[in-house]
mmCIF file with all atom_site columns, C-alpha atoms in Angstrom:
data_model
loop_
_atom_site.group_PDB
_atom_site.id
_atom_site.type_symbol
_atom_site.label_atom_id
_atom_site.label_alt_id
_atom_site.label_comp_id
_atom_site.label_asym_id
_atom_site.label_entity_id
_atom_site.label_seq_id
_atom_site.pdbx_PDB_ins_code
_atom_site.Cartn_x
_atom_site.Cartn_y
_atom_site.Cartn_z
_atom_site.occupancy
_atom_site.B_iso_or_equiv
_atom_site.pdbx_formal_charge
_atom_site.auth_seq_id
_atom_site.auth_comp_id
_atom_site.auth_asym_id
_atom_site.auth_atom_id
_atom_site.pdbx_PDB_model_num
ATOM 1   C CA . MET A 1 1   ? 0.747   74.633  96.246  1.00 0.00 ? 825 MET A CA 1
ATOM 2   C CA . ALA A 1 2   ? -1.761  76.695  98.118  1.00 0.00 ? 826 ALA A CA 1
ATOM 3   C CA . ASP A 1 3   ? -2.875  73.714  100.201 1.00 0.00 ? 827 ASP A CA 1
ATOM 4   C CA . SER A 1 4   ? 0.700   72.972  101.311 1.00 0.00 ? 828 SER A CA 1
ATOM 5   C CA . ASN A 1 5   ? 1.213   76.599  102.197 1.00 0.00 ? 829 ASN A CA 1
ATOM 6   C CA . ASN A 1 6   ? -2.046  76.519  104.158 1.00 0.00 ? 830 ASN A CA 1
ATOM 7   C CA . SER A 1 7   ? -1.194  73.394  106.047 1.00 0.00 ? 831 SER A CA 1
ATOM 8   C CA . THR A 1 8   ? 2.323   74.574  107.080 1.00 0.00 ? 832 THR A CA 1
ATOM 9   C CA . SER A 1 9   ? 0.826   77.791  108.377 1.00 0.00 ? 833 SER A CA 1
ATOM 10  C CA . GLU A 1 10  ? -1.718  75.890  110.374 1.00 0.00 ? 834 GLU A CA 1
ATOM 11  C CA . GLN A 1 11  ? 1.098   73.617  111.751 1.00 0.00 ? 835 GLN A CA 1
ATOM 12  C CA . LYS A 1 12  ? 3.079   76.693  112.798 1.00 0.00 ? 836 LYS A CA 1
ATOM 13  C CA . MET A 1 13  ? 0.025   78.194  114.476 1.00 0.00 ? 837 MET A CA 1
ATOM 14  C CA . ASP A 1 14  ? -0.590  74.969  116.348 1.00 0.00 ? 838 ASP A CA 1
ATOM 15  C CA . GLU A 1 15  ? 3.036   74.891  117.492 1.00 0.00 ? 839 GLU A CA 1
ATOM 16  C CA . LEU A 1 16  ? 2.873   78.443  118.589 1.00 0.00 ? 840 LEU A CA 1
ATOM 17  C CA . VAL A 1 17  ? -0.322  77.781  120.600 1.00 0.00 ? 841 VAL A CA 1
ATOM 18  C CA . THR A 1 18  ? 1.201   74.767  122.343 1.00 0.00 ? 842 THR A CA 1
ATOM 19  C CA . LEU A 1 19  ? 4.387   76.705  123.013 1.00 0.00 ? 843 LEU A CA 1
ATOM 20  C CA . MET A 1 20  ? 2.460   79.554  124.605 1.00 0.00 ? 844 MET A CA 1
ATOM 21  C CA . THR A 1 21  ? 0.371   77.185  126.783 1.00 0.00 ? 845 THR A CA 1
ATOM 22  C CA . THR A 1 22  ? 3.301   75.191  128.046 1.00 0.00 ? 846 THR A CA 1
ATOM 23  C CA . SER A 1 23  ? 5.838   78.034  128.197 1.00 0.00 ? 847 SER A CA 1
ATOM 24  C CA . SER A 1 24  ? 7.146   79.142  131.571 1.00 0.00 ? 848 SER A CA 1
ATOM 25  C CA . SER A 1 25  ? 7.910   82.653  130.330 1.00 0.00 ? 849 SER A CA 1
ATOM 26  C CA . ILE A 1 26  ? 4.347   83.734  131.065 1.00 0.00 ? 850 ILE A CA 1
ATOM 27  C CA . ASN A 1 27  ? 3.977   84.130  134.807 1.00 0.00 ? 851 ASN A CA 1
ATOM 28  C CA . ASP A 1 28  ? 0.760   83.832  136.674 1.00 0.00 ? 852 ASP A CA 1
ATOM 29  C CA . TYR A 1 29  ? 0.731   87.126  138.582 1.00 0.00 ? 853 TYR A CA 1
ATOM 30  C CA . SER A 1 30  ? -2.279  88.139  140.497 1.00 0.00 ? 854 SER A CA 1
ATOM 31  C CA . ALA A 1 31  ? -3.568  91.662  140.492 1.00 0.00 ? 855 ALA A CA 1
ATOM 32  C CA . THR A 1 32  ? -3.620  91.710  144.293 1.00 0.00 ? 856 THR A CA 1
ATOM 33  C CA . GLU A 1 33  ? 0.046   90.769  144.677 1.00 0.00 ? 857 GLU A CA 1
ATOM 34  C CA . LYS A 1 34  ? 2.902   93.092  144.382 1.00 0.00 ? 858 LYS A CA 1
ATOM 35  C CA . HIS A 1 35  ? 4.266   93.418  140.924 1.00 0.00 ? 859 HIS A CA 1
ATOM 36  C CA . PRO A 1 36  ? 7.934   92.255  140.742 1.00 0.00 ? 860 PRO A CA 1
ATOM 37  C CA . ARG A 1 37  ? 9.046   95.455  139.146 1.00 0.00 ? 861 ARG A CA 1
ATOM 38  C CA . TYR A 1 38  ? 7.412   97.651  141.845 1.00 0.00 ? 862 TYR A CA 1
ATOM 39  C CA . ASP A 1 39  ? 10.489  96.978  144.109 1.00 0.00 ? 863 ASP A CA 1
ATOM 40  C CA . ASN A 1 40  ? 12.870  98.789  141.748 1.00 0.00 ? 864 ASN A CA 1
ATOM 41  C CA . TYR A 1 41  ? 15.472  101.183 143.138 1.00 0.00 ? 865 TYR A CA 1
ATOM 42  C CA . LYS A 1 42  ? 13.285  104.245 142.271 1.00 0.00 ? 866 LYS A CA 1
ATOM 43  C CA . ASN A 1 43  ? 10.386  103.004 144.265 1.00 0.00 ? 867 ASN A CA 1
ATOM 44  C CA . VAL A 1 44  ? 12.166  102.070 147.494 1.00 0.00 ? 868 VAL A CA 1
ATOM 45  C CA . GLY A 1 45  ? 10.953  105.041 149.503 1.00 0.00 ? 869 GLY A CA 1
ATOM 46  C CA . LYS A 1 46  ? 7.478   105.005 147.933 1.00 0.00 ? 870 LYS A CA 1
ATOM 47  C CA . ALA A 1 47  ? 6.741   101.395 148.417 1.00 0.00 ? 871 ALA A CA 1
ATOM 48  C CA . ALA A 1 48  ? 6.193   101.844 152.189 1.00 0.00 ? 872 ALA A CA 1
ATOM 49  C CA . THR A 1 49  ? 3.365   104.380 151.666 1.00 0.00 ? 873 THR A CA 1
ATOM 50  C CA . SER A 1 50  ? 0.380   103.111 149.854 1.00 0.00 ? 874 SER A CA 1
ATOM 51  C CA . GLN A 1 51  ? -2.075  105.214 147.961 1.00 0.00 ? 875 GLN A CA 1
ATOM 52  C CA . LYS A 1 52  ? -4.588  104.979 150.813 1.00 0.00 ? 876 LYS A CA 1
ATOM 53  C CA . GLU A 1 53  ? -2.063  106.392 153.245 1.00 0.00 ? 877 GLU A CA 1
ATOM 54  C CA . ARG A 1 54  ? -1.097  109.229 150.887 1.00 0.00 ? 878 ARG A CA 1
ATOM 55  C CA . ARG A 1 55  ? -4.718  110.085 150.413 1.00 0.00 ? 879 ARG A CA 1
ATOM 56  C CA . GLU A 1 56  ? -5.357  110.185 154.069 1.00 0.00 ? 880 GLU A CA 1
ATOM 57  C CA . GLU A 1 57  ? -2.342  112.400 154.608 1.00 0.00 ? 881 GLU A CA 1
ATOM 58  C CA . HIS A 1 58  ? -3.687  114.735 151.901 1.00 0.00 ? 882 HIS A CA 1
ATOM 59  C CA . ARG A 1 59  ? -7.081  114.824 153.566 1.00 0.00 ? 883 ARG A CA 1
ATOM 60  C CA . GLU A 1 60  ? -5.549  115.674 156.875 1.00 0.00 ? 884 GLU A CA 1
ATOM 61  C CA . ARG A 1 61  ? -3.537  118.593 155.371 1.00 0.00 ? 885 ARG A CA 1
ATOM 62  C CA . GLN A 1 62  ? -6.738  119.722 153.599 1.00 0.00 ? 886 GLN A CA 1
ATOM 63  C CA . ARG A 1 63  ? -8.645  119.602 156.930 1.00 0.00 ? 887 ARG A CA 1
ATOM 64  C CA . SER A 1 64  ? -6.026  121.608 158.682 1.00 0.00 ? 888 SER A CA 1
ATOM 65  C CA . ARG A 1 65  ? -5.920  124.232 155.926 1.00 0.00 ? 889 ARG A CA 1
ATOM 66  C CA . ARG A 1 66  ? -9.687  124.446 155.964 1.00 0.00 ? 890 ARG A CA 1
ATOM 67  C CA . ASN A 1 67  ? -9.730  124.933 159.693 1.00 0.00 ? 891 ASN A CA 1
ATOM 68  C CA . ASP A 1 68  ? -7.082  127.680 159.419 1.00 0.00 ? 892 ASP A CA 1
ATOM 69  C CA . ALA A 1 69  ? -9.111  129.385 156.745 1.00 0.00 ? 893 ALA A CA 1
ATOM 70  C CA . TYR A 1 70  ? -12.261 129.119 158.877 1.00 0.00 ? 894 TYR A CA 1
ATOM 71  C CA . ASN A 1 71  ? -10.454 130.606 161.886 1.00 0.00 ? 895 ASN A CA 1
ATOM 72  C CA . ARG A 1 72  ? -9.287  133.538 159.723 1.00 0.00 ? 896 ARG A CA 1
ATOM 73  C CA . GLN A 1 73  ? -12.862 134.180 158.690 1.00 0.00 ? 897 GLN A CA 1
ATOM 74  C CA . ARG A 1 74  ? -14.204 134.357 162.270 1.00 0.00 ? 898 ARG A CA 1
ATOM 75  C CA . PRO A 1 75  ? -13.541 138.053 162.809 1.00 0.00 ? 899 PRO A CA 1
ATOM 76  C CA . MET A 1 76  ? -15.174 138.867 159.478 1.00 0.00 ? 900 MET A CA 1
ATOM 77  C CA . LEU A 1 77  ? -18.687 138.486 160.884 1.00 0.00 ? 901 LEU A CA 1
ATOM 78  C CA . GLU A 1 78  ? -17.920 139.898 164.392 1.00 0.00 ? 902 GLU A CA 1
ATOM 79  C CA . ASP A 1 79  ? -17.191 143.577 164.998 1.00 0.00 ? 903 ASP A CA 1
ATOM 80  C CA . ASP A 1 80  ? -14.844 144.186 162.053 1.00 0.00 ? 904 ASP A CA 1
ATOM 81  C CA . VAL A 1 81  ? -17.183 146.528 160.285 1.00 0.00 ? 905 VAL A CA 1
ATOM 82  C CA . ASP A 1 82  ? -17.093 150.013 161.690 1.00 0.00 ? 906 ASP A CA 1
ATOM 83  C CA . ASP A 1 83  ? -20.080 152.313 161.714 1.00 0.00 ? 907 ASP A CA 1
ATOM 84  C CA . ASP A 1 84  ? -18.141 154.982 159.910 1.00 0.00 ? 908 ASP A CA 1
ATOM 85  C CA . ASP A 1 85  ? -17.107 152.566 157.181 1.00 0.00 ? 909 ASP A CA 1
ATOM 86  C CA . THR A 1 86  ? -20.619 151.309 156.831 1.00 0.00 ? 910 THR A CA 1
ATOM 87  C CA . GLU A 1 87  ? -22.060 154.831 156.157 1.00 0.00 ? 911 GLU A CA 1
ATOM 88  C CA . SER A 1 88  ? -19.476 155.518 153.523 1.00 0.00 ? 912 SER A CA 1
ATOM 89  C CA . ILE A 1 89  ? -19.840 152.089 151.827 1.00 0.00 ? 913 ILE A CA 1
ATOM 90  C CA . ILE A 1 90  ? -23.601 151.749 151.356 1.00 0.00 ? 914 ILE A CA 1
ATOM 91  C CA . ALA A 1 91  ? -26.878 153.658 151.596 1.00 0.00 ? 915 ALA A CA 1
ATOM 92  C CA . THR A 1 92  ? -28.768 152.328 154.581 1.00 0.00 ? 916 THR A CA 1
ATOM 93  C CA . SER A 1 93  ? -32.164 153.065 153.134 1.00 0.00 ? 917 SER A CA 1
ATOM 94  C CA . MET A 1 94  ? -33.481 150.938 150.334 1.00 0.00 ? 918 MET A CA 1
ATOM 95  C CA . GLU A 1 95  ? -34.639 153.721 148.004 1.00 0.00 ? 919 GLU A CA 1
ATOM 96  C CA . LEU A 1 96  ? -35.353 153.126 144.342 1.00 0.00 ? 920 LEU A CA 1
ATOM 97  C CA . ASP A 1 97  ? -32.399 153.809 142.137 1.00 0.00 ? 921 ASP A CA 1
ATOM 98  C CA . GLU A 1 98  ? -32.485 154.844 138.476 1.00 0.00 ? 922 GLU A CA 1
ATOM 99  C CA . SER A 1 99  ? -33.144 151.271 137.309 1.00 0.00 ? 923 SER A CA 1
ATOM 100 C CA . GLY A 1 100 ? -36.181 150.887 139.555 1.00 0.00 ? 924 GLY A CA 1
ATOM 101 C CA . ASN A 1 101 ? -34.642 147.989 141.530 1.00 0.00 ? 925 ASN A CA 1
ATOM 102 C CA . PRO A 1 102 ? -35.421 148.419 145.298 1.00 0.00 ? 926 PRO A CA 1
ATOM 103 C CA . PHE A 1 103 ? -32.650 145.914 146.223 1.00 0.00 ? 927 PHE A CA 1
ATOM 104 C CA . GLN A 1 104 ? -29.782 147.587 144.398 1.00 0.00 ? 928 GLN A CA 1
ATOM 105 C CA . LEU A 1 105 ? -27.468 148.990 147.065 1.00 0.00 ? 929 LEU A CA 1
ATOM 106 C CA . GLN A 1 106 ? -24.620 151.411 146.511 1.00 0.00 ? 930 GLN A CA 1
ATOM 107 C CA . ARG A 1 107 ? -21.150 150.266 147.237 1.00 0.00 ? 931 ARG A CA 1
ATOM 108 C CA . LYS A 1 108 ? -17.586 151.552 146.933 1.00 0.00 ? 932 LYS A CA 1
ATOM 109 C CA . ALA A 1 109 ? -14.721 149.741 145.143 1.00 0.00 ? 933 ALA A CA 1
ATOM 110 C CA . GLY A 1 110 ? -12.408 149.502 148.215 1.00 0.00 ? 934 GLY A CA 1
ATOM 111 C CA . ILE A 1 111 ? -14.575 147.156 150.246 1.00 0.00 ? 935 ILE A CA 1
ATOM 112 C CA . CYS A 1 112 ? -13.696 144.144 148.137 1.00 0.00 ? 936 CYS A CA 1
ATOM 113 C CA . LYS A 1 113 ? -10.089 144.097 149.320 1.00 0.00 ? 937 LYS A CA 1
ATOM 114 C CA . LYS A 1 114 ? -11.279 143.528 152.878 1.00 0.00 ? 938 LYS A CA 1
ATOM 115 C CA . TYR A 1 115 ? -12.783 140.178 152.124 1.00 0.00 ? 939 TYR A CA 1
ATOM 116 C CA . LYS A 1 116 ? -10.191 139.053 149.595 1.00 0.00 ? 940 LYS A CA 1
ATOM 117 C CA . ASP A 1 117 ? -8.974  135.407 150.060 1.00 0.00 ? 941 ASP A CA 1
ATOM 118 C CA . GLN A 1 118 ? -11.421 134.706 152.922 1.00 0.00 ? 942 GLN A CA 1
ATOM 119 C CA . LEU A 1 119 ? -14.166 132.954 151.045 1.00 0.00 ? 943 LEU A CA 1
ATOM 120 C CA . MET A 1 120 ? -14.135 129.967 148.708 1.00 0.00 ? 944 MET A CA 1
ATOM 121 C CA . LEU A 1 121 ? -16.447 128.660 146.121 1.00 0.00 ? 945 LEU A CA 1
ATOM 122 C CA . SER A 1 122 ? -17.890 125.138 146.196 1.00 0.00 ? 946 SER A CA 1
ATOM 123 C CA . GLU A 1 123 ? -15.875 122.186 145.054 1.00 0.00 ? 947 GLU A CA 1
ATOM 124 C CA . TRP A 1 124 ? -16.783 119.258 142.870 1.00 0.00 ? 948 TRP A CA 1
ATOM 125 C CA . LEU A 1 125 ? -16.868 115.844 144.565 1.00 0.00 ? 949 LEU A CA 1
ATOM 126 C CA . ILE A 1 126 ? -14.862 113.765 142.183 1.00 0.00 ? 950 ILE A CA 1
ATOM 127 C CA . ASP A 1 127 ? -13.798 110.787 144.402 1.00 0.00 ? 951 ASP A CA 1
ATOM 128 C CA . ILE A 1 128 ? -16.560 109.523 146.686 1.00 0.00 ? 952 ILE A CA 1
ATOM 129 C CA . PRO A 1 129 ? -15.098 108.773 150.151 1.00 0.00 ? 953 PRO A CA 1
ATOM 130 C CA . ASN A 1 130 ? -15.996 105.677 152.114 1.00 0.00 ? 954 ASN A CA 1
ATOM 131 C CA . GLU A 1 131 ? -17.183 107.633 155.145 1.00 0.00 ? 955 GLU A CA 1
ATOM 132 C CA . LEU A 1 132 ? -19.488 109.930 153.108 1.00 0.00 ? 956 LEU A CA 1
ATOM 133 C CA . HIS A 1 133 ? -22.647 109.072 155.077 1.00 0.00 ? 957 HIS A CA 1
ATOM 134 C CA . GLY A 1 134 ? -21.163 109.399 158.540 1.00 0.00 ? 958 GLY A CA 1
ATOM 135 C CA . SER A 1 135 ? -18.656 112.268 158.681 1.00 0.00 ? 959 SER A CA 1
ATOM 136 C CA . TRP A 1 136 ? -19.422 114.545 155.666 1.00 0.00 ? 960 TRP A CA 1
ATOM 137 C CA . THR A 1 137 ? -21.823 117.396 155.219 1.00 0.00 ? 961 THR A CA 1
ATOM 138 C CA . MET A 1 138 ? -22.980 118.200 151.754 1.00 0.00 ? 962 MET A CA 1
ATOM 139 C CA . VAL A 1 139 ? -24.989 121.180 150.598 1.00 0.00 ? 963 VAL A CA 1
ATOM 140 C CA . ALA A 1 140 ? -26.407 121.624 147.159 1.00 0.00 ? 964 ALA A CA 1
ATOM 141 C CA . SER A 1 141 ? -24.723 124.400 145.267 1.00 0.00 ? 965 SER A CA 1
ATOM 142 C CA . PRO A 1 142 ? -27.023 126.479 143.046 1.00 0.00 ? 966 PRO A CA 1
ATOM 143 C CA . LYS A 1 143 ? -25.853 127.764 139.750 1.00 0.00 ? 967 LYS A CA 1
ATOM 144 C CA . GLY A 1 144 ? -25.365 131.415 139.212 1.00 0.00 ? 968 GLY A CA 1
ATOM 145 C CA . LYS A 1 145 ? -23.330 134.339 140.453 1.00 0.00 ? 969 LYS A CA 1
ATOM 146 C CA . ARG A 1 146 ? -22.441 134.192 144.089 1.00 0.00 ? 970 ARG A CA 1
ATOM 147 C CA . CYS A 1 147 ? -22.048 137.312 146.376 1.00 0.00 ? 971 CYS A CA 1
ATOM 148 C CA . LEU A 1 148 ? -21.245 137.987 149.928 1.00 0.00 ? 972 LEU A CA 1
ATOM 149 C CA . VAL A 1 149 ? -23.774 139.773 152.169 1.00 0.00 ? 973 VAL A CA 1
ATOM 150 C CA . VAL A 1 150 ? -22.684 140.984 155.645 1.00 0.00 ? 974 VAL A CA 1
ATOM 151 C CA . ALA A 1 151 ? -25.499 142.315 157.765 1.00 0.00 ? 975 ALA A CA 1
ATOM 152 C CA . LYS A 1 152 ? -25.045 144.271 161.028 1.00 0.00 ? 976 LYS A CA 1
ATOM 153 C CA . ASP A 1 153 ? -27.429 146.569 162.841 1.00 0.00 ? 977 ASP A CA 1
ATOM 154 C CA . GLN A 1 154 ? -29.905 146.636 159.999 1.00 0.00 ? 978 GLN A CA 1
ATOM 155 C CA . THR A 1 155 ? -27.244 147.572 157.545 1.00 0.00 ? 979 THR A CA 1
ATOM 156 C CA . TRP A 1 156 ? -26.321 145.378 154.592 1.00 0.00 ? 980 TRP A CA 1
ATOM 157 C CA . ILE A 1 157 ? -22.929 145.325 152.931 1.00 0.00 ? 981 ILE A CA 1
ATOM 158 C CA . LEU A 1 158 ? -22.460 143.860 149.533 1.00 0.00 ? 982 LEU A CA 1
ATOM 159 C CA . PRO A 1 159 ? -18.630 143.790 149.110 1.00 0.00 ? 983 PRO A CA 1
#
């Protein structure tokens, strides 16, 4: 009884294998061709723009935002720090404070608002672009706390 059960299951498996190899229901689609379901009604507008074009548009928007931010930062290092503000913000001499640190400068709380939203931290490079060697500039970013130092006329400001 077990042998007849075993032989019928083998026959069914053989029939299934031959059916799958000769069946026309399995189509030979290539990974490089468009998928037949990609042209559905929901994707009509999106089919024209490929991922590469969308990525390039995103990079262009990113470049323009970066240039705008850079142009907003230009007056920060020019003559935007008044001498009166400088004297009230920090001590110009590097005297020892209570902790004994000669580089510890005094500052007031209001100066941080002046430089708010004008600086950005480093970003991770997740997707390596094709033009990395030619048109990109990379700088190693050290670990640790970052601070802004603005120097003018032998006066340092640590906002």
